Amino acid sequence: MATPYVDWLVRVLLEAADGERAALHAARLPTAVTIPVTVVRHQCPHCRRTWAKQPSAASHVARCWYNPAVRSCKTCEYHEPGEAAGGCWGDPYCNCPEIPEGCAIGAATPMVTDCPLWQPLHDLIGDRS
């Protein structure tokens, strides 16, 4: 048989434990202050794509279509860029070319790298997006 004192003591201890739990929970809630995060990305200097890992970016730069050292069609004087269609079957998000990319002298179909007939494009633009 419990005495009134024991009942009172149990009630007070349970209320104190509930208060402590509520205080701990409130301390874990997010605050309105944001935490700045620095993110490092590695960007290709020719086409401006980015990667999280440096080896992946370096691998891409070595084969990037816009890198003149690769001697690809995109940086060649003879490159004929394709013309975008108005959309396939009325789809405005379709990227199918109406006129595909080509080579003015027929040296490359499809596009290639290390072309023996490659000539540097005189108006190369470094800022491609």
Short mmCIF file of N, CA, C and O in Angstrom, two decimals, residues 2 6 8-9 12 19 24 26-27 36-37 48 55 57 59 69 74 79 83 88 107 118 122 126:
data_model
loop_
_atom_site.label_atom_id
_atom_site.label_comp_id
_atom_site.label_asym_id
_atom_site.label_seq_id
_atom_site.Cartn_x
_atom_site.Cartn_y
_atom_site.Cartn_z
N ALA A 2 0.68 2.13 -0.96
CA ALA A 2 1.50 3.32 -1.10
C ALA A 2 0.98 4.42 -0.20
O ALA A 2 -0.22 4.57 0.02
N VAL A 6 4.72 8.81 -1.08
CA VAL A 6 5.30 8.05 -2.18
C VAL A 6 4.61 8.43 -3.48
O VAL A 6 5.26 8.63 -4.51
N TRP A 8 3.13 11.27 -4.15
CA TRP A 8 3.57 12.63 -4.48
C TRP A 8 4.98 12.62 -5.06
O TRP A 8 5.26 13.27 -6.06
N LEU A 9 5.91 11.86 -4.46
CA LEU A 9 7.29 11.80 -4.90
C LEU A 9 7.38 11.21 -6.31
O LEU A 9 8.11 11.73 -7.17
N VAL A 12 6.17 13.89 -8.81
CA VAL A 12 7.14 14.98 -8.97
C VAL A 12 8.33 14.51 -9.82
O VAL A 12 8.80 15.24 -10.70
N GLY A 19 9.94 17.15 -18.06
CA GLY A 19 10.51 18.47 -18.33
C GLY A 19 11.92 18.37 -18.91
O GLY A 19 12.30 19.11 -19.83
N LEU A 24 15.63 18.60 -23.63
CA LEU A 24 16.56 17.95 -24.54
C LEU A 24 16.04 17.94 -25.97
O LEU A 24 16.78 18.16 -26.93
N ALA A 26 13.93 20.13 -27.29
CA ALA A 26 13.98 21.50 -27.79
C ALA A 26 15.40 21.89 -28.20
O ALA A 26 15.60 22.64 -29.15
N ALA A 27 16.39 21.36 -27.53
CA ALA A 27 17.78 21.68 -27.86
C ALA A 27 18.19 21.07 -29.19
O ALA A 27 19.10 21.57 -29.85
N PRO A 36 26.81 27.73 -43.29
CA PRO A 36 27.41 27.77 -44.62
C PRO A 36 28.18 26.48 -44.92
O PRO A 36 28.82 25.92 -44.05
N VAL A 37 28.08 26.04 -46.16
CA VAL A 37 28.76 24.82 -46.59
C VAL A 37 29.59 25.17 -47.83
O VAL A 37 29.08 25.78 -48.77
N ARG A 48 32.99 23.96 -69.66
CA ARG A 48 32.43 24.44 -68.42
C ARG A 48 31.61 23.41 -67.65
O ARG A 48 30.91 23.76 -66.71
N PRO A 55 39.94 13.54 -60.56
CA PRO A 55 40.34 12.62 -61.62
C PRO A 55 39.31 12.51 -62.74
O PRO A 55 39.68 12.38 -63.91
N ALA A 57 37.29 14.92 -63.73
CA ALA A 57 37.40 16.15 -64.52
C ALA A 57 38.63 16.10 -65.42
O ALA A 57 38.56 16.47 -66.60
N SER A 59 40.14 13.49 -66.60
CA SER A 59 39.88 12.52 -67.65
C SER A 59 39.04 13.14 -68.76
O SER A 59 39.29 12.92 -69.95
N ALA A 69 43.47 20.86 -78.15
CA ALA A 69 44.54 19.86 -78.14
C ALA A 69 44.03 18.48 -78.55
O ALA A 69 44.81 17.63 -79.00
N LYS A 74 34.59 19.71 -83.20
CA LYS A 74 34.02 20.93 -82.65
C LYS A 74 35.00 22.11 -82.70
O LYS A 74 34.60 23.25 -82.66
N HIS A 79 34.26 22.21 -89.42
CA HIS A 79 33.06 21.73 -88.71
C HIS A 79 31.83 22.51 -89.16
O HIS A 79 31.84 23.73 -89.25
N GLU A 83 21.65 22.14 -87.27
CA GLU A 83 20.59 23.10 -86.99
C GLU A 83 19.49 22.37 -86.24
O GLU A 83 19.06 21.30 -86.64
N CYS A 88 10.36 17.47 -82.62
CA CYS A 88 9.85 16.26 -83.26
C CYS A 88 8.37 16.11 -82.96
O CYS A 88 7.96 16.13 -81.79
N ALA A 107 35.76 14.65 -94.02
CA ALA A 107 36.78 13.87 -93.33
C ALA A 107 36.23 13.11 -92.13
O ALA A 107 36.80 12.10 -91.74
N TRP A 118 42.51 18.02 -89.53
CA TRP A 118 42.02 19.05 -88.61
C TRP A 118 42.78 20.35 -88.82
O TRP A 118 43.99 20.37 -88.96
N HIS A 122 39.58 29.55 -86.25
CA HIS A 122 40.18 30.85 -85.96
C HIS A 122 39.38 31.66 -84.95
O HIS A 122 39.93 32.48 -84.24
N GLY A 126 36.39 30.83 -75.88
CA GLY A 126 36.71 30.10 -74.67
C GLY A 126 35.53 29.94 -73.73
O GLY A 126 35.49 29.05 -72.92
#
